[in-house]
CSV table of C-alpha atoms and ligand atoms in Angstrom, one decimal:
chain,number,residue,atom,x,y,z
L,353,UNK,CA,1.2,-28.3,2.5
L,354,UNK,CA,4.0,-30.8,4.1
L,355,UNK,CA,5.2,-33.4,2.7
L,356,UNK,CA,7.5,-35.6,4.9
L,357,UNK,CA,10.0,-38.2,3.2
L,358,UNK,CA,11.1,-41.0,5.2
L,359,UNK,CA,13.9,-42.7,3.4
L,360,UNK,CA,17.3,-44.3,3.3
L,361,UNK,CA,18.6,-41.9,0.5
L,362,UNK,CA,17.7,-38.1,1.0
L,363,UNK,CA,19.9,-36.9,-1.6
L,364,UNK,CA,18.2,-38.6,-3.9
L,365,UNK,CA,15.0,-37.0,-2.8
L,366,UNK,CA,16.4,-33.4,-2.2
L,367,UNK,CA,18.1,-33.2,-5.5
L,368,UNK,CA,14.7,-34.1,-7.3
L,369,UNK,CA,12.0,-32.2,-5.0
L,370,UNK,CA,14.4,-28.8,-4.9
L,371,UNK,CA,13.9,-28.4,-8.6
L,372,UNK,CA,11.9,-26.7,-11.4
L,373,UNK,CA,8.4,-25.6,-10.3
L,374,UNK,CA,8.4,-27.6,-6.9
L,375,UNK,CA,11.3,-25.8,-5.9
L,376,UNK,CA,10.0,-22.9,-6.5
L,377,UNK,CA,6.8,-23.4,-5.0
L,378,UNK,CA,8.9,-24.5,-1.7
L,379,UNK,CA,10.9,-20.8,-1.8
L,380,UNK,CA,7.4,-18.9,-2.0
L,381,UNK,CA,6.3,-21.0,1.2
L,382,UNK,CA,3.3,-23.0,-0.4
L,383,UNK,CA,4.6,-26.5,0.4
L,384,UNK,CA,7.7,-27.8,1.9
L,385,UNK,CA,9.4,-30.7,2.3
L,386,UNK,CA,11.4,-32.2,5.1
L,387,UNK,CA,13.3,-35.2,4.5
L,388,UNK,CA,14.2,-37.8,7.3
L,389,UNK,CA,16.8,-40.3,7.0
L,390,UNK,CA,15.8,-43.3,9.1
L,391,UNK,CA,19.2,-44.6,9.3
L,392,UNK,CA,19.9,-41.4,11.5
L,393,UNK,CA,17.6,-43.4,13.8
L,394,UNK,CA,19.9,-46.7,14.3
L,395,UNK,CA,20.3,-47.7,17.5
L,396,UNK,CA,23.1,-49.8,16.4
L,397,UNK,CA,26.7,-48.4,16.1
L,398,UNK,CA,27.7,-49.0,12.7
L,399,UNK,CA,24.1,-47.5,11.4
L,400,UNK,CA,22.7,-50.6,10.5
L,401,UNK,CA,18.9,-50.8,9.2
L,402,UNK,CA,18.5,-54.1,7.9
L,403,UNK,CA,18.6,-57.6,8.9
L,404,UNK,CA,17.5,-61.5,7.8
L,405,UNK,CA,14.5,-62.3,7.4
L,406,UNK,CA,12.8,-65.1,9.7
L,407,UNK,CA,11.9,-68.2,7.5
L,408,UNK,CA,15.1,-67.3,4.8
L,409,UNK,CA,14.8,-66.0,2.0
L,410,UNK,CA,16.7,-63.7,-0.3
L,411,UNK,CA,17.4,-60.3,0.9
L,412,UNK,CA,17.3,-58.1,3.4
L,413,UNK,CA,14.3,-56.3,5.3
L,414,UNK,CA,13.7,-52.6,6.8
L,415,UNK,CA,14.0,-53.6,10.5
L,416,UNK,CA,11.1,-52.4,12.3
L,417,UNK,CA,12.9,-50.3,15.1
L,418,UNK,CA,14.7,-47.4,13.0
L,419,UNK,CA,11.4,-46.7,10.7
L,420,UNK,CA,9.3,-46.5,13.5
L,421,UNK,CA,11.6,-43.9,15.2
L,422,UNK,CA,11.8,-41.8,12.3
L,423,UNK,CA,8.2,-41.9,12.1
L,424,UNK,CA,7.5,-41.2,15.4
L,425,UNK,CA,10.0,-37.8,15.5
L,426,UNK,CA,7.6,-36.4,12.2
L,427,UNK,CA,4.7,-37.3,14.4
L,428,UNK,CA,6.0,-35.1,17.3
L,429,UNK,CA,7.3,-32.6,15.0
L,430,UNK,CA,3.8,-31.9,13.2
L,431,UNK,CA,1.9,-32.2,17.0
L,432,UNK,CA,4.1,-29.6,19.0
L,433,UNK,CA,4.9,-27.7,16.2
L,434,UNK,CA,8.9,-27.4,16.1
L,435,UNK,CA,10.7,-27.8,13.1
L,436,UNK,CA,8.1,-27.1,10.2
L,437,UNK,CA,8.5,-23.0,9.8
L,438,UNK,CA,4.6,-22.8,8.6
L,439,UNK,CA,3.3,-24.9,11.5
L,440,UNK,CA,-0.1,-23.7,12.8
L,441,UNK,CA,-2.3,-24.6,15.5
L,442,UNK,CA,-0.2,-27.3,17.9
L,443,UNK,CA,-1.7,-30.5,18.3
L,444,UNK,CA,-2.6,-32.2,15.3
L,445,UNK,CA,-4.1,-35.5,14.9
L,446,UNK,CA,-2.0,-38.1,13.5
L,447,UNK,CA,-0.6,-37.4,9.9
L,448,UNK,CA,-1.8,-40.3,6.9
L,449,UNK,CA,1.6,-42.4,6.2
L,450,UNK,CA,1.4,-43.7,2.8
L,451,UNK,CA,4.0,-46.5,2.1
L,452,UNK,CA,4.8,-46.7,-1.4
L,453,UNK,CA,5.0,-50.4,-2.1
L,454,UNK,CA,3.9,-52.1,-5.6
L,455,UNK,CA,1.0,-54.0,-3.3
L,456,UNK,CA,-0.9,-51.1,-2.9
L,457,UNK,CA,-3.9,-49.3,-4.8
L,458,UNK,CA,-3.2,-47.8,-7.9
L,459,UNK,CA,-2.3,-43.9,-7.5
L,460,UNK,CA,-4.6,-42.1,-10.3
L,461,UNK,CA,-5.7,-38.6,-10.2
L,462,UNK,CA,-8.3,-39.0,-7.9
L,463,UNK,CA,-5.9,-40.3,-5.5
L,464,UNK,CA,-3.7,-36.9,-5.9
L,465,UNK,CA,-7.1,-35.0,-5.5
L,466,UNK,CA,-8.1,-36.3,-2.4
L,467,UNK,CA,-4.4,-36.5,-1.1
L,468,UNK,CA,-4.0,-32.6,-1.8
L,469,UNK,CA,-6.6,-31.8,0.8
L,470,UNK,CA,-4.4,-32.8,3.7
L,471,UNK,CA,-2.3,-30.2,5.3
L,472,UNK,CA,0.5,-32.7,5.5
L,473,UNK,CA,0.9,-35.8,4.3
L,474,UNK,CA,4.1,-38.5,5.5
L,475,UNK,CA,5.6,-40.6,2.9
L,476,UNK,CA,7.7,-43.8,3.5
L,477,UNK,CA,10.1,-45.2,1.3
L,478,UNK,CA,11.5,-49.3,1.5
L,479,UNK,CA,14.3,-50.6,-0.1
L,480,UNK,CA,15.6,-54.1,-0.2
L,481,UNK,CA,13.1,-56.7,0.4
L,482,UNK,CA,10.8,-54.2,2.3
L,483,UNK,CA,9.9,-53.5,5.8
L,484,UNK,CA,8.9,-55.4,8.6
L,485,UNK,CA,5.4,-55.8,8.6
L,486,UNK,CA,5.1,-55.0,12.4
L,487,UNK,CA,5.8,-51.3,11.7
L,488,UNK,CA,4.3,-50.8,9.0
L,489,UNK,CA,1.2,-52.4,11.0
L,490,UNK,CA,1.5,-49.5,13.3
L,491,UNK,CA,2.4,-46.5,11.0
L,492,UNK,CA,0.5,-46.8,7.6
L,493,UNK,CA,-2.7,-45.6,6.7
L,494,UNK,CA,-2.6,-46.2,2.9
L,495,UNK,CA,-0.4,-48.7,0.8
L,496,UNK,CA,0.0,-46.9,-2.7
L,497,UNK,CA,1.8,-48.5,-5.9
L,498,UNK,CA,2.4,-46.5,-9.2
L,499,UNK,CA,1.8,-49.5,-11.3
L,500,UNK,CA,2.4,-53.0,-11.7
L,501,UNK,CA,5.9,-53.2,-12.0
L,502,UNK,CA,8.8,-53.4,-9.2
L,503,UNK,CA,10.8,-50.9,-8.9
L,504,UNK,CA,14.2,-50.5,-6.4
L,505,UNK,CA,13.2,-48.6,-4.1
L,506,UNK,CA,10.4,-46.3,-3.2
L,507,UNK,CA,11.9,-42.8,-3.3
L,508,UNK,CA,10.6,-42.7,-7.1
L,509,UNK,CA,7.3,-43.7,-6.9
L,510,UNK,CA,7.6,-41.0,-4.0
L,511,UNK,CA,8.3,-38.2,-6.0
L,512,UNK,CA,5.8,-39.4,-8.8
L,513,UNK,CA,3.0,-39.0,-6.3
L,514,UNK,CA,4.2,-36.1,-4.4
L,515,UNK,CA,4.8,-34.2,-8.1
L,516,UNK,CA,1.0,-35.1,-9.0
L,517,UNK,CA,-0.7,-34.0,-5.7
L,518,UNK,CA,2.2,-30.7,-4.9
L,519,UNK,CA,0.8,-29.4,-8.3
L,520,UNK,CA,-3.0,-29.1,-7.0
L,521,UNK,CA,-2.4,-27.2,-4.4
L,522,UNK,CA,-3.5,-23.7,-4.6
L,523,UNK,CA,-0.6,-21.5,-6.0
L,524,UNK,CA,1.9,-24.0,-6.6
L,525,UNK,CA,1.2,-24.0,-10.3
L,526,UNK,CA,0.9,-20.5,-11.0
L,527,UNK,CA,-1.8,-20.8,-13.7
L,528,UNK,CA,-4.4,-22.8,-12.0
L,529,UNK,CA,-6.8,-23.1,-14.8
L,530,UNK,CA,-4.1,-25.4,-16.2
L,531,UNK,CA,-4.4,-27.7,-13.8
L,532,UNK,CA,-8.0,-28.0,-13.8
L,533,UNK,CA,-8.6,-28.7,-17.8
L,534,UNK,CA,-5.9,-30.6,-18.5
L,535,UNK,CA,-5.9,-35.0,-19.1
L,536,UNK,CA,-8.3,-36.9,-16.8
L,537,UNK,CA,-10.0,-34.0,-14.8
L,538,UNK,CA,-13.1,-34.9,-16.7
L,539,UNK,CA,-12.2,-38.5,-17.3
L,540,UNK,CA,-11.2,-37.8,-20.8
L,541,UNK,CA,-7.3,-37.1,-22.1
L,542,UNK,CA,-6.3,-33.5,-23.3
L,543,UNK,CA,-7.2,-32.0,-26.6
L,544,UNK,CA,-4.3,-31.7,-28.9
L,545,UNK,CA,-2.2,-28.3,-28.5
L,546,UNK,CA,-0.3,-25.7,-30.6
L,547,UNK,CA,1.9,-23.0,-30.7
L,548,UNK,CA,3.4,-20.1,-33.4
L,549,UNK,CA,4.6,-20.6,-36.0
L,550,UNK,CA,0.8,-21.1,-37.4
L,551,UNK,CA,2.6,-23.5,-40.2
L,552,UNK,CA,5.6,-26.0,-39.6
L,553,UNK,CA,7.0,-28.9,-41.9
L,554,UNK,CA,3.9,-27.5,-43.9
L,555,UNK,CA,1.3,-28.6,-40.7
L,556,UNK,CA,-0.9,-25.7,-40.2
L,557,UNK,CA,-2.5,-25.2,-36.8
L,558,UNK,CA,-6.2,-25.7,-37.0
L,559,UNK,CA,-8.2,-23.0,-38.3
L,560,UNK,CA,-10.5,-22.9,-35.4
L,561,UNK,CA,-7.9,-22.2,-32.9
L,562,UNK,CA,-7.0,-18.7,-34.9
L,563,UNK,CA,-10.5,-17.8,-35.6
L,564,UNK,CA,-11.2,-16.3,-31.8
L,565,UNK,CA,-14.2,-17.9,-31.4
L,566,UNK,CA,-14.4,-19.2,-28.0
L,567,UNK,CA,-17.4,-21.3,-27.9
L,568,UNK,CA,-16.2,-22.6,-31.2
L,569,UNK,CA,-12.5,-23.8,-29.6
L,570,UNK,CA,-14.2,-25.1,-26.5
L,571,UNK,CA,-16.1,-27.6,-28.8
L,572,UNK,CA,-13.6,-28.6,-31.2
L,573,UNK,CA,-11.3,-29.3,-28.0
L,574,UNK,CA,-14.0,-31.1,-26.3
L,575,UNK,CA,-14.5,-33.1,-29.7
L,576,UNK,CA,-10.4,-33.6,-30.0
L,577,UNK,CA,-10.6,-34.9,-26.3
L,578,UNK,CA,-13.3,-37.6,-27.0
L,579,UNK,CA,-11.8,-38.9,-30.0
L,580,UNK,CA,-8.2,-38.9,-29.0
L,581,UNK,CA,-9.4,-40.8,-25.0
L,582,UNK,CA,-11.8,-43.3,-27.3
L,583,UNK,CA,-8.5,-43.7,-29.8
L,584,UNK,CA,-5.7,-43.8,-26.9
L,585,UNK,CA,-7.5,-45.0,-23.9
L,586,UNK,CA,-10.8,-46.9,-24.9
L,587,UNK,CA,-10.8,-47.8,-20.5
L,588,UNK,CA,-11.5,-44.1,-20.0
L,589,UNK,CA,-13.7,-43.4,-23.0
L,590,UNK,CA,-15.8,-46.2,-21.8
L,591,UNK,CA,-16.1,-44.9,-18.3
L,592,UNK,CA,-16.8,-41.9,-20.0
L,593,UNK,CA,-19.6,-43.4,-22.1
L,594,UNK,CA,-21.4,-45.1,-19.2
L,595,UNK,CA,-21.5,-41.4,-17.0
L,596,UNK,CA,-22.9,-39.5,-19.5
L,597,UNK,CA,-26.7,-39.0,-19.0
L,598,UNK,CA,-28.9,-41.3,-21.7
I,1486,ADE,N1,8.3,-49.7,-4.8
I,1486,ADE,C1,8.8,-50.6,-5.8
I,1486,ADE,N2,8.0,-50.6,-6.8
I,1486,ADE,C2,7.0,-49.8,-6.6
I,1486,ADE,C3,5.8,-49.4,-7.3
I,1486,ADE,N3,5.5,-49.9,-8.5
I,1486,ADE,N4,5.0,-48.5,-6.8
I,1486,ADE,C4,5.2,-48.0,-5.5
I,1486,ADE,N5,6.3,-48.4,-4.8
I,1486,ADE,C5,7.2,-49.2,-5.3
């Protein structure tokens, strides 16, 4: 999968995305990441990206002109198939553009499930007051937020979203079973977890978990995850409640 990072700051994004079991998964070749800085797409000489915005105002805005440029070179790229090295069959349609923005949907796991079936996806990042809304007009197919709070600048609430839906695809983690029993894959939070030594600051692990007993541990964790979602997350556990058959 491709993930494309427009943004004002791509060392910020590089530094973050190159790292732990993304980066890895970039080496091997099962996603990559191309990041674009839109200021390389200035038409003005000293760079500039930003500019007043009509009516006043505090601030500055993402002037409409640079973003769409940038957006429009990851569109060709991805179409004719130059600069992605896994690129397949030329001619693709036109990638979804998510601009991160705290007026979108809320991202949850569903979101990164249904994200993670795109071969590529295009990310855009604002800073300042935002962007025009002209561009954005023209570019985005789905406003996302991470949650209701404001945050600088949308390379973070990139790299949230982009950790949550690199991790489903196939091979990236390189135990997939983990990714498909751990919190909110069945609407419920994870069971609790341990590891050796079997007794620390005098806790001992659970006796089930050492007895071997598979059908046993699969209940007891089932059991752990109901009553630690209706404990932790009573939202969840109530969705839970109203799915199960009567
Ligand atoms: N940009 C600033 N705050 C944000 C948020 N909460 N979610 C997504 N993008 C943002």
């Amino acid at each position: 999968m491709r993930f494309h990072i427009l943004t004002l700051f791509p060392e910020m994004v590089d530094g973050c995305l190159g790292a732990s079991i993304l980066g890895r998964a970039a080496k091997d070749g099962r996603i990559s990441f191309h990041t674009v800085n839109i200021r390389d797409y200035a038409q003005d000489r000293h760079k500039k990206v930003d500019d007043y915005t009509y009516g006043g105002g505090a601030g500055m805005l993402m002037q409409a002109q640079p973003v769409y440029d940038a957006w429009r070179a990851v569109q060709e790229t991805e179409r004719f198939g130059s600069g992605c090295p896994e690129n397949g069959p030329k001619r693709r349609k036109r990638l979804r553009t998510i601009y991160v923005t705290p007026q979108g949907e809320t991202f949850t796991q569903e979101t990164a499930r249904a994200l993670a079936q795109e071969e590529a996806l295009i990310f855009l990042c604002g800073h300042y007051e935002g962007i025009d809304e002209r561009v954005l007009e023209e570019t985005v197919t789905d406003y996302i937020s991470i949650g209701d709070y404001v945050l600088t600048g949308g390379e973070l609430p990139a790299m949230v979203m982009i950790d949550a839906i690199a991790r489903l695809v196939p091979g990236v983690l390189h135990n997939d079973r983990s990714a498909e029993m751990e919190s909110f894959q069945n609407g419920l939070l994870e069971y609790p977890q341990y590891s050796r030594p079997p007794v620390w600051h005098g806790k001992a692990v659970p006796e089930v978990l050492l007895s071997g007993h598979h059908k046993k541990i699969e209940e007891w964790r089932l059991e752990q995850s109901v009553a630690r979602t209706r404990e932790r997350r009573p939202d969840l556990y109530r969705d839970y409640r109203n799915k199960m058959p009567e």
